mmCIF file of C-alpha atoms and ligand atoms in Angstrom:
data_model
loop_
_atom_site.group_PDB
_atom_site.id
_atom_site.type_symbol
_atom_site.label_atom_id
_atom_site.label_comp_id
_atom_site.label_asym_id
_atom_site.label_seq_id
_atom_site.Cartn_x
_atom_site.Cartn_y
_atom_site.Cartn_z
ATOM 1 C CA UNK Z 12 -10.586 17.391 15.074
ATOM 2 C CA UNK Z 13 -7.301 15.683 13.762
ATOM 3 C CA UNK Z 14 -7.442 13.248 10.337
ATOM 4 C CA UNK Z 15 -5.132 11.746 8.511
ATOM 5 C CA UNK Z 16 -4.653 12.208 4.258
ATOM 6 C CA UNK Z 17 -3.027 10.322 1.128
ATOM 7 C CA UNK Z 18 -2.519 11.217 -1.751
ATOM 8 C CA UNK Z 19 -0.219 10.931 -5.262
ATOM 9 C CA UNK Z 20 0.124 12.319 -8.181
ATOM 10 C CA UNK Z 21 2.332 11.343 -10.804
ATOM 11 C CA UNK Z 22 3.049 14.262 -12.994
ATOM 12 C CA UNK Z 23 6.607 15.616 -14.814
ATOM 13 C CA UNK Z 24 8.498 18.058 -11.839
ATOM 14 C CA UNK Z 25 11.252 19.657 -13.902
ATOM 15 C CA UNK Z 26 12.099 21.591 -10.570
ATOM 16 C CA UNK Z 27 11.932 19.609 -7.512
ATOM 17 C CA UNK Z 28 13.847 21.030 -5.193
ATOM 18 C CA UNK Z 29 11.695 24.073 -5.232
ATOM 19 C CA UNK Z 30 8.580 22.139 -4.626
ATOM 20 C CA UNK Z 31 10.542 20.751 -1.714
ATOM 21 C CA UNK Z 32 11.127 24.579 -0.074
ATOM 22 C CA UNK Z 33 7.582 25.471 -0.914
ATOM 23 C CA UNK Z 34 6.383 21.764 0.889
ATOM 24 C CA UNK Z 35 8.429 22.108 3.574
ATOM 25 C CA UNK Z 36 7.389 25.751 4.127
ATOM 26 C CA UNK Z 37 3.573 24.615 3.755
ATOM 27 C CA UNK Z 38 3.473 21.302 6.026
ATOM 28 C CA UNK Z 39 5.400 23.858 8.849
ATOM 29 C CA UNK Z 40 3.306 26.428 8.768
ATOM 30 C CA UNK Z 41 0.135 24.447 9.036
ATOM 31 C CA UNK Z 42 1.527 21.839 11.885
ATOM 32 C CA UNK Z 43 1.159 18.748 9.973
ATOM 33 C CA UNK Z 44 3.151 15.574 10.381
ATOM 34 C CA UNK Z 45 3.733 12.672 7.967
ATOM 35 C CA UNK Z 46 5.678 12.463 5.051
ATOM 36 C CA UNK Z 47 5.903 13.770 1.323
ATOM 37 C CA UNK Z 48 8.330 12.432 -1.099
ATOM 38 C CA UNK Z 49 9.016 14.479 -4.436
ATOM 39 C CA UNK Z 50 10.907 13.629 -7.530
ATOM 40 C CA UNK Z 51 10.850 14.313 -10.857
ATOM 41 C CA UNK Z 52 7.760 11.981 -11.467
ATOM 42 C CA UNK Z 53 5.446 13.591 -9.100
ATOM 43 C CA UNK Z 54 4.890 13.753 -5.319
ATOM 44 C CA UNK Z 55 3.599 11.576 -2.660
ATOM 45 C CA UNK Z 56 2.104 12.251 0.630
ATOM 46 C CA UNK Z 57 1.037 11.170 3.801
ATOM 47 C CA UNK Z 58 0.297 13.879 6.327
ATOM 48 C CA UNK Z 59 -1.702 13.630 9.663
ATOM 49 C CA UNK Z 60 -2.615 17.315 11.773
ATOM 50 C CA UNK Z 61 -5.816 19.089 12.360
ATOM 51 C CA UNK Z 62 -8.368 19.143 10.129
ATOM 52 C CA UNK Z 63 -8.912 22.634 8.908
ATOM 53 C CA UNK Z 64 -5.234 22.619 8.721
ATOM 54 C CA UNK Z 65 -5.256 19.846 6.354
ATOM 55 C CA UNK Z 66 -7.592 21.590 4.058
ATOM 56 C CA UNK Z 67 -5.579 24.382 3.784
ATOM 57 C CA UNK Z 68 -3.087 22.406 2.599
ATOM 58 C CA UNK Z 69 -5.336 20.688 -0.025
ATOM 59 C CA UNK Z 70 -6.407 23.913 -1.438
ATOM 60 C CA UNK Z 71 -3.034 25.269 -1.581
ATOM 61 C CA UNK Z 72 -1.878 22.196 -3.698
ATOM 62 C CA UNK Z 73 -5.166 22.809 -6.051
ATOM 63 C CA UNK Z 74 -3.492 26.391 -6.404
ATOM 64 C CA UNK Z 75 -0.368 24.805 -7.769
ATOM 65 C CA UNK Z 76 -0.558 24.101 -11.759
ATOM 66 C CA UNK Z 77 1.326 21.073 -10.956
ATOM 67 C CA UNK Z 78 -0.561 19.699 -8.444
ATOM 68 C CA UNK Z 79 -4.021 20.657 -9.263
ATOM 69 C CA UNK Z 80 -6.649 17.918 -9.634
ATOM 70 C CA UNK Z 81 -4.894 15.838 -6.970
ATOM 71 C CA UNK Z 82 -7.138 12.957 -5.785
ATOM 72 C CA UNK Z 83 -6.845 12.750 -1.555
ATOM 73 C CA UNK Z 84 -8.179 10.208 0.527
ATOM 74 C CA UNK Z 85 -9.214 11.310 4.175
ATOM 75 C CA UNK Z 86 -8.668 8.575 6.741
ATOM 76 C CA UNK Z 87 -8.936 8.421 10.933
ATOM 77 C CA UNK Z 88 -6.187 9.397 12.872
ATOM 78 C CA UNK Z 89 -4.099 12.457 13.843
ATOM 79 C CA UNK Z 90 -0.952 13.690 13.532
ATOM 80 C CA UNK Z 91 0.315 11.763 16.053
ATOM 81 C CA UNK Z 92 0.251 8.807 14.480
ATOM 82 C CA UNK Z 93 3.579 10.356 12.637
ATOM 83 C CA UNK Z 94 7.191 10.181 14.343
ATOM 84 C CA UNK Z 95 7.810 13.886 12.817
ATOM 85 C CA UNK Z 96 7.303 15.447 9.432
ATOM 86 C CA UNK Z 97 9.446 14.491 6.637
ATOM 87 C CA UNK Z 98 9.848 15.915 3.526
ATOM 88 C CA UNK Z 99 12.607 14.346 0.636
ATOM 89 C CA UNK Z 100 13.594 14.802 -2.875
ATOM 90 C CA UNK Z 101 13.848 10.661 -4.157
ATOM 91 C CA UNK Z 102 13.951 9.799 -8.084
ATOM 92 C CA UNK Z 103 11.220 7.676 -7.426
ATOM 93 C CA UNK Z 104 7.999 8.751 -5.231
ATOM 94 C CA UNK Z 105 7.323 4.701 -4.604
ATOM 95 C CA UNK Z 106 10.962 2.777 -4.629
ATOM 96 C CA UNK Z 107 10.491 -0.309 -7.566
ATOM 97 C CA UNK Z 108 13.923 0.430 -9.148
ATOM 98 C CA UNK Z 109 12.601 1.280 -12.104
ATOM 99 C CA UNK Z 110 10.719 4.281 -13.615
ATOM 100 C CA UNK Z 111 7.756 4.892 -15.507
ATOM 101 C CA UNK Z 112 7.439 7.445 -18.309
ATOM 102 C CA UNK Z 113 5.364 10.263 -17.049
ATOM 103 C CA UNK Z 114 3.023 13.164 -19.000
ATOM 104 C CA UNK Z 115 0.661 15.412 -17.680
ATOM 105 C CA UNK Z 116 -1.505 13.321 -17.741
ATOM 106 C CA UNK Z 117 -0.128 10.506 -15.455
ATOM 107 C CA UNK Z 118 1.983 6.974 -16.257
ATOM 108 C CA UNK Z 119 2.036 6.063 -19.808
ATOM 109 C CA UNK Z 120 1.551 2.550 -20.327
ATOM 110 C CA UNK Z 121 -0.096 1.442 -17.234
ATOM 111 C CA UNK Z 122 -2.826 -0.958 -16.337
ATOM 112 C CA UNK Z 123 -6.306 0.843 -16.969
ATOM 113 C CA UNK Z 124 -7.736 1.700 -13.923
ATOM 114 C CA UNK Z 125 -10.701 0.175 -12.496
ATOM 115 C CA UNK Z 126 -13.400 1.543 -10.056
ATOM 116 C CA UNK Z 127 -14.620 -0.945 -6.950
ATOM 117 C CA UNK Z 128 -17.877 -1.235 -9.285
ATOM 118 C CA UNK Z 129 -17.128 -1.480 -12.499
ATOM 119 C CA UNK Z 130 -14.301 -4.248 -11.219
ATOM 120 C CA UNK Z 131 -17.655 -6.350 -9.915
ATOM 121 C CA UNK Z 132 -18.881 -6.043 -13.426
ATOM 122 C CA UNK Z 133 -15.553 -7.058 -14.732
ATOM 123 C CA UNK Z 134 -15.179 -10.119 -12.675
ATOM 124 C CA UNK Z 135 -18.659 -10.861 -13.941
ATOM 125 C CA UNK Z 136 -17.359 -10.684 -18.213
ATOM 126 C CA UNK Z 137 -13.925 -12.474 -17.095
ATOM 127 C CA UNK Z 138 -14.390 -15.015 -14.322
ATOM 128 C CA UNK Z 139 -10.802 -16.149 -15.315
ATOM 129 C CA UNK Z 140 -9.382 -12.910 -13.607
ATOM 130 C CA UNK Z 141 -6.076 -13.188 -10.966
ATOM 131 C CA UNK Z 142 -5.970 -11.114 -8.297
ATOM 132 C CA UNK Z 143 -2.436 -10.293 -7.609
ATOM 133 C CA UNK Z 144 -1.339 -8.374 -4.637
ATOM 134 C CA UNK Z 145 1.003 -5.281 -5.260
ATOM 135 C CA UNK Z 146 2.249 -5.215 -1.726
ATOM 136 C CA UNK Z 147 4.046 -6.987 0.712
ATOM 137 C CA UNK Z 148 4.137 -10.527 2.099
ATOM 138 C CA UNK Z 149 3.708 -9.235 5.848
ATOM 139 C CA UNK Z 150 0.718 -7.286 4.145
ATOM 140 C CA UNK Z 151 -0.914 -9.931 2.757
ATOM 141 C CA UNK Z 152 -0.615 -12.223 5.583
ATOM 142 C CA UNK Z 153 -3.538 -9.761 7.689
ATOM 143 C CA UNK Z 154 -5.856 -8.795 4.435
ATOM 144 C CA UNK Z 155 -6.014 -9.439 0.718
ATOM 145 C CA UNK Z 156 -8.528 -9.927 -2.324
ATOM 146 C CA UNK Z 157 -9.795 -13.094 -2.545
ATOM 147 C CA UNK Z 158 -7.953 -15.964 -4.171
ATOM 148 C CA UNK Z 159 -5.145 -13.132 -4.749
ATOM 149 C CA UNK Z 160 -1.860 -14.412 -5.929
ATOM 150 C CA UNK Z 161 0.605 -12.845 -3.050
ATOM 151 C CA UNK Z 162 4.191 -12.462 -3.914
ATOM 152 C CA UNK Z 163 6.718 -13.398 -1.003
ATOM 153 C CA UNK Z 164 8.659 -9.812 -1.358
ATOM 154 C CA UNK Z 165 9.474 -8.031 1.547
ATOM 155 C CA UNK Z 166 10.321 -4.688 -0.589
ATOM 156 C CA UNK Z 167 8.620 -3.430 -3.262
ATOM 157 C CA UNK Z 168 11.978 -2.794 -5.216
ATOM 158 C CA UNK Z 169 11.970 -6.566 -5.564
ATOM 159 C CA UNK Z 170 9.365 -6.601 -7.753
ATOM 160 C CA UNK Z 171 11.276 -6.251 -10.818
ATOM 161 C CA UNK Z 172 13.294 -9.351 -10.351
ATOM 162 C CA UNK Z 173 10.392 -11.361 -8.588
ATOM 163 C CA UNK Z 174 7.849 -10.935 -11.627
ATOM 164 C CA UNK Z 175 10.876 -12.599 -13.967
ATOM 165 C CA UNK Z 176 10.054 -16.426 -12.254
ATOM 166 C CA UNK Z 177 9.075 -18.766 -14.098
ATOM 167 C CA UNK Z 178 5.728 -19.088 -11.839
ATOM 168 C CA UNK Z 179 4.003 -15.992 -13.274
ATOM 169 C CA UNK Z 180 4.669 -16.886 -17.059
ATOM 170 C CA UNK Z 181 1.082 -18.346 -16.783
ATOM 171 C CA UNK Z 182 -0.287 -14.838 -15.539
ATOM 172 C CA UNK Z 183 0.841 -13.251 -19.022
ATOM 173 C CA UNK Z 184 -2.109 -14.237 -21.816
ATOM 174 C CA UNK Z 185 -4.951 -13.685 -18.327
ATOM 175 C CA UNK Z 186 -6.468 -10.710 -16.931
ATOM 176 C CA UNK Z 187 -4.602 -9.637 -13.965
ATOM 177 C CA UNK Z 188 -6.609 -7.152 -11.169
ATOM 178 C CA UNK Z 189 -3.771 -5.665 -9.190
ATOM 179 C CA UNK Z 190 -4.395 -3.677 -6.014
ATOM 180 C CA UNK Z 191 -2.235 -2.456 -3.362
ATOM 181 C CA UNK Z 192 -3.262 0.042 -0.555
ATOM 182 C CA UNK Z 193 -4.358 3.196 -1.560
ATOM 183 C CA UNK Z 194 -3.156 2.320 -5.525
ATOM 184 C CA UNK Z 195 -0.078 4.064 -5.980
ATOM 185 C CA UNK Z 196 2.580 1.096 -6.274
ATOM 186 C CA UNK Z 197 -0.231 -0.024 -8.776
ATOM 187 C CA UNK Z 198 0.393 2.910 -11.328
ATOM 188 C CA UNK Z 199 4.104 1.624 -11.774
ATOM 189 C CA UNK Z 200 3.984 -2.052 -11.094
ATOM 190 C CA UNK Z 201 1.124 -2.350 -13.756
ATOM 191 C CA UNK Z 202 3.440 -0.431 -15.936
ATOM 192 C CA UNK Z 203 6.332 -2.584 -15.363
ATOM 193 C CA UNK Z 204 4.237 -5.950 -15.897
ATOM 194 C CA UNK Z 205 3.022 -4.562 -19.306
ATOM 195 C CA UNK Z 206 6.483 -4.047 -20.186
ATOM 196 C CA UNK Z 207 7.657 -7.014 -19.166
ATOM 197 C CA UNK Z 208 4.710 -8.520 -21.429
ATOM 198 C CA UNK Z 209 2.200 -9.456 -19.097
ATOM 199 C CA UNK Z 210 -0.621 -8.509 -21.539
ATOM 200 C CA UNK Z 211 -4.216 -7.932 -20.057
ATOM 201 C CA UNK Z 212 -2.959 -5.701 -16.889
ATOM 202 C CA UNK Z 213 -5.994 -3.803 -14.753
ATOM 203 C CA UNK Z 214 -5.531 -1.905 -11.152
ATOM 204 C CA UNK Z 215 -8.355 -0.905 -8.765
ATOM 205 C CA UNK Z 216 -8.526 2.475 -8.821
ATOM 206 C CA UNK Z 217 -7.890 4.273 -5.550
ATOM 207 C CA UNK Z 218 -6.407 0.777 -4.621
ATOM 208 C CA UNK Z 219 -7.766 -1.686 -1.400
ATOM 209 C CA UNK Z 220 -9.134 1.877 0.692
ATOM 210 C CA UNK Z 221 -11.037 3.136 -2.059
ATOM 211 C CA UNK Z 222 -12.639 -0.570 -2.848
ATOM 212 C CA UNK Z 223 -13.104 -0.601 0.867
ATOM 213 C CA UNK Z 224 -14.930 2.108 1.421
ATOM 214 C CA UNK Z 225 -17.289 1.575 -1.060
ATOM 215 C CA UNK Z 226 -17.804 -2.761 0.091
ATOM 216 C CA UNK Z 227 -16.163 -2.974 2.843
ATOM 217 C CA UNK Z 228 -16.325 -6.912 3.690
ATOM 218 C CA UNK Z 229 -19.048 -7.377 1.883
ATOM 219 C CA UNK Z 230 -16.870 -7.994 -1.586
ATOM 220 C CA UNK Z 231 -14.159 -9.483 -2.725
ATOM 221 C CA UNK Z 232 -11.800 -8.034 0.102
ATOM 222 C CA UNK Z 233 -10.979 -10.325 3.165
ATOM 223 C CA UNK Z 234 -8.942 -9.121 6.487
ATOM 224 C CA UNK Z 235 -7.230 -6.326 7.190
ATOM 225 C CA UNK Z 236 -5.362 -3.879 5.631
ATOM 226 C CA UNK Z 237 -2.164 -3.091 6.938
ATOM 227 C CA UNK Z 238 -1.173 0.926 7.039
ATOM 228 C CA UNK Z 239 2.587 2.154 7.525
ATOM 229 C CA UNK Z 240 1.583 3.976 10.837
ATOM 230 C CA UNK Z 241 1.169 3.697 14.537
ATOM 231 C CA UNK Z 242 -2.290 1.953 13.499
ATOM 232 C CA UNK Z 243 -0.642 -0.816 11.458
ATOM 233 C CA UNK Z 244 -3.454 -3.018 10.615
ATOM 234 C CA UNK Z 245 -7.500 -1.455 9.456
ATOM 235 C CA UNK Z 246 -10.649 -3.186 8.913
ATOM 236 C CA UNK Z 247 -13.408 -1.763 7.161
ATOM 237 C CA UNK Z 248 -16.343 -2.639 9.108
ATOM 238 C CA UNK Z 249 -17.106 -4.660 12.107
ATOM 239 C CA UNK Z 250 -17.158 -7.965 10.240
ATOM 240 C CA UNK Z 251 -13.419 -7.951 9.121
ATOM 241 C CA UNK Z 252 -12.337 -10.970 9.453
ATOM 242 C CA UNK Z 253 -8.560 -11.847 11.249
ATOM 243 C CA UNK Z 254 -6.814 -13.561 8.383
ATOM 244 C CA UNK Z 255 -3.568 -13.480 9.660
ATOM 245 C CA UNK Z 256 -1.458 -16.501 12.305
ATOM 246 C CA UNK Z 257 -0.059 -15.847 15.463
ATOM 247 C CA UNK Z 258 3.493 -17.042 14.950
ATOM 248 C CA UNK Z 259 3.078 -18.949 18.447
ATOM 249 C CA UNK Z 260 -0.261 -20.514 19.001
ATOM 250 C CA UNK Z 261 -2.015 -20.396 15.755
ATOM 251 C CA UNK Z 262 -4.606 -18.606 16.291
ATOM 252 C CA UNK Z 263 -5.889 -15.657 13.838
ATOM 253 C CA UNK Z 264 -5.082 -12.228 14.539
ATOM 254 C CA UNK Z 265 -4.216 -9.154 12.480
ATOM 255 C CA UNK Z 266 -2.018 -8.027 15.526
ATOM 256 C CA UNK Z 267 1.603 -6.995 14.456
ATOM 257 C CA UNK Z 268 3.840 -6.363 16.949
ATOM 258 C CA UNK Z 269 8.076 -5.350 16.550
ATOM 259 C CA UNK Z 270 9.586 -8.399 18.232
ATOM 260 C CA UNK Z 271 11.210 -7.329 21.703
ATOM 261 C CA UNK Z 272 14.789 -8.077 20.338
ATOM 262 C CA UNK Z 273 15.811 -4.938 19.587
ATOM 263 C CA UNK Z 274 18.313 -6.089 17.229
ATOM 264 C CA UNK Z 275 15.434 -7.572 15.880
ATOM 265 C CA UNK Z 276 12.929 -5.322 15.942
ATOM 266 C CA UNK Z 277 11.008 -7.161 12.628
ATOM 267 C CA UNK Z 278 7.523 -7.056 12.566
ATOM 268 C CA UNK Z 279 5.467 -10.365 13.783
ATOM 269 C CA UNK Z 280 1.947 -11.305 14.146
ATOM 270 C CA UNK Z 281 1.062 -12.319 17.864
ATOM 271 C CA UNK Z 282 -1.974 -12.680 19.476
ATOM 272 C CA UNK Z 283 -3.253 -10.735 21.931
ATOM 273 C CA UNK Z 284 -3.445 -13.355 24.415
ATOM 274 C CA UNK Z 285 0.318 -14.434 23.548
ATOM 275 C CA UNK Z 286 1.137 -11.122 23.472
ATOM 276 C CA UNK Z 287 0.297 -10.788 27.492
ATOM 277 C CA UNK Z 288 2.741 -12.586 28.270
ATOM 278 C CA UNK Z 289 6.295 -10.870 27.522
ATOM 279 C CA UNK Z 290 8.540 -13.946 27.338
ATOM 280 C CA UNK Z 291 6.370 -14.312 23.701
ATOM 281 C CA UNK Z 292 6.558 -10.792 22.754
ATOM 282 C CA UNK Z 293 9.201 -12.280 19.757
ATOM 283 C CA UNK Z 294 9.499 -13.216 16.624
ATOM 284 C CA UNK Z 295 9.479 -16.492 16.279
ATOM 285 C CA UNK Z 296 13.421 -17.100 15.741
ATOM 286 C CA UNK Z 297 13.603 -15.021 18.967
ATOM 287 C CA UNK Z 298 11.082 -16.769 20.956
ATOM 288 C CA UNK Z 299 12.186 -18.583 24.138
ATOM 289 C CA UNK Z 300 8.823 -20.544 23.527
ATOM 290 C CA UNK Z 301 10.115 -21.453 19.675
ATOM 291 C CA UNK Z 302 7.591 -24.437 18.836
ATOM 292 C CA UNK Z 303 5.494 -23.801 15.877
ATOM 293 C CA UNK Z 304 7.566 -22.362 12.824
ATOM 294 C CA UNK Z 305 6.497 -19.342 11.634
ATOM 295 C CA UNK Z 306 3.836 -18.805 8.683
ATOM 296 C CA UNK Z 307 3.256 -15.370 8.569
ATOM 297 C CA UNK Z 308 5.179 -15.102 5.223
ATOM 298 C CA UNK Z 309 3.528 -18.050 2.846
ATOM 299 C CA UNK Z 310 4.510 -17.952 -0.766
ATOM 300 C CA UNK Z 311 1.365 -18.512 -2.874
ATOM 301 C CA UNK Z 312 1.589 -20.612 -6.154
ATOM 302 C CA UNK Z 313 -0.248 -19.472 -9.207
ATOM 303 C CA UNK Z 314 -3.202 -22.082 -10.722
HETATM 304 ZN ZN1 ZN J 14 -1.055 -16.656 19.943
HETATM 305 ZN ZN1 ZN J 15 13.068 -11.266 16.404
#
C-alpha cells in the first residue's frame, strides 16, 4: 500500500546542510518521492512511497532531537503522484520574504492556534470573526471557508506587500481565523500580520485538512481543496460542493487543467464537458472559443 505524508516543523537548524545529507540519504534508501525543504528555521516535507516505508521514515525523524515531536498528516496517494524526490537547503521552508523568529518551541509571535472544535466554539463567543484565506487566488477559486476574505496573490511571497492595502486596515481591531492547507503558511503569515499590527490574529490548527477531516462539508468549509500534486483539487466527502467557474461555459467545476499552450502552460478551471473538446483545452486568453472573460481569479472586498 502506497500513501502520501506532510508535515513541518519549525524549529532553529544551526546545521542544515547536514540534515540535508542525512535527508537525502533517508528518502533514498526508503524509495520515497516528494519533496523536503530545510533551512535554518526548520524543515518541510511532502513525501509519497510505500507505506511501511513511510513509517520508517517517521520514526527515524522521532529519533532526531531536532525533529522529534513532528506532527504528520497521512493522506491518499502514492509516490507517483511526485515527478522525483527533491531535497533543498532554502532560508525559508515556505517562501513569504520574510522570516519569523524561531525557538524550540516553534514561531514566536504567531497567531494562537486553533483546533477545528474549539474554532466552532470560537465563532460562537465572536460572531464578528473574518475568515481570511492564507493561500492562493487559483486556490480559493475551487474551496474556501465560508465568507473568507481571499486575497488575489498568485505567490505567497506577495503577501507582505498585499496585507499593506488600504482594504485590510479594517481587519486590524477584528478577530481574524486564517487557514491555509495543511497550516504551515499560517505559522508565518499570522506572524507577519501581528507584526504588521493586525491585533486579534488566530490560525486553524493543522490548517483546511485537519478541519476537514474532522467536518468535512458539514462546517464552515465549502469546495475543494486544491493540493500541489498530480491530484490538484480534494474534497472531503461526497457532498463537496464544485465552487469553482469553468473559464468557458460557466458552469462549476473544481477541474484545473494546464492550458494546452505550452508557452502557457498556467493553470485554468475547465469543465469536464469543455474539456472534451481540445480546441477549449485553454486558458481563456488562449482560447480559440474566447467569449466569456475569465473569473477564476476574483478579488474579494472586505465588509
Ligand atoms: Zn465549461
Ligand atoms: Zn494559456
Amino acid at each position: 500500500m502506497e500513501k502520501i505524508v506532510l508535515y513541518y516543523k519549525f524549529v532553529p537548524v544551526s546545521d542544515s546542510e547536514s540534515v540535508y545529507l542525512w535527508q537525502k540519504a533517508l528518502c533514498e534508501k526508503l524509495g520515497l518521492k516528494g519533496r523536503v525543504l530545510i533551512s535554518n528555521i526548520g524543515i518541510n516535507g511532502t513525501l509519497g512511497g510505500d507505506f511501511k516505508a513511510l513509517k520508517m521514515y517517521k520514526r527515524t525523524m522521532n529519533e532526531h532531537s531536532l525533529f522529534k515531536d513532528t506532527v504528520y498528516k497521512w493522506s491518499d496517494g502514492s509516490g507517483d503522484d511526485f515527478p522525483r524526490l527533491s531535497i533543498k537547503v532554502r532560508t525559508e521552508i515556505v517562501t513569504l520574504g520574510w522570516k519569523p523568529r524561531v525557538s524550540e518551541k516553534g514561531i514566536v509571535d504567531g497567531g494562537r492556534k486553533l483546533k477545528p472544535a474549539a474554532l466552532h466554539k470560537f465563532l460562537e463567543k465572536n460572531p464578528d470573526t473574518v475568515f481570511f484565506d492564507g493561500r492562493n487566488n487559483y486556490e480559493s477559486a475551487i474551496g474556501k471557508f465560508k465568507n473568507a476574505l481571499t486575497p488575489n496573490i498568485n505567490n505567497f511571497r506577495d503577501f507582505p506587500e498585499e496585507l499593506d492595502k488600504a482594504k485590510y486596515s479594517k481587519l486590524k481591531e477584528k478577530p481574524v481565523v486564517t487557514y491555509c492547507t495543511g497550516g504551515i503558511r499560517c505559522e508565518s503569515l499570522t506572524a507577519l500580520m501581528k507584526r504588521k499590527g493586525f491585533k486579534r490574529v488566530y490560525q486553524i490548527d493543522g490548517g483546511i485538512v485537519k478541519y476537514g477531516e474532522k467536518f468535512g462539508d458539514e462546517g464552515f468549509w465549502q469546495g475543494k481543496c486544491f493540493v500541489f500534486d498530480k491530484r490538484l483539487a480534494l474534497g472531503f466527502s461526497d457532498k463537496a460542493k464544485d465552487i469553482g467557474i469553468c473559464v468557458h461555459c460557466d458552469t462549476k467545476t473544481s477541474n484545473y487543467i494546464n492550458c494546452a499552450n505550452k508557452a502557457c502552460n498556467k493553470l485554468v478551471l475547465v469543465c469536464d464537458k469543455c474539456a472534451i473538446d481540445k480546441s477549449e483545452q485553454y486558458c481563456h486568453e488562449h482560447s480559440r472559443i474566447n467569449t466569456i472573460p475569465s473569473r477564476n481569479t476574483r478579488v474579494a472586498e472586505v465588509s
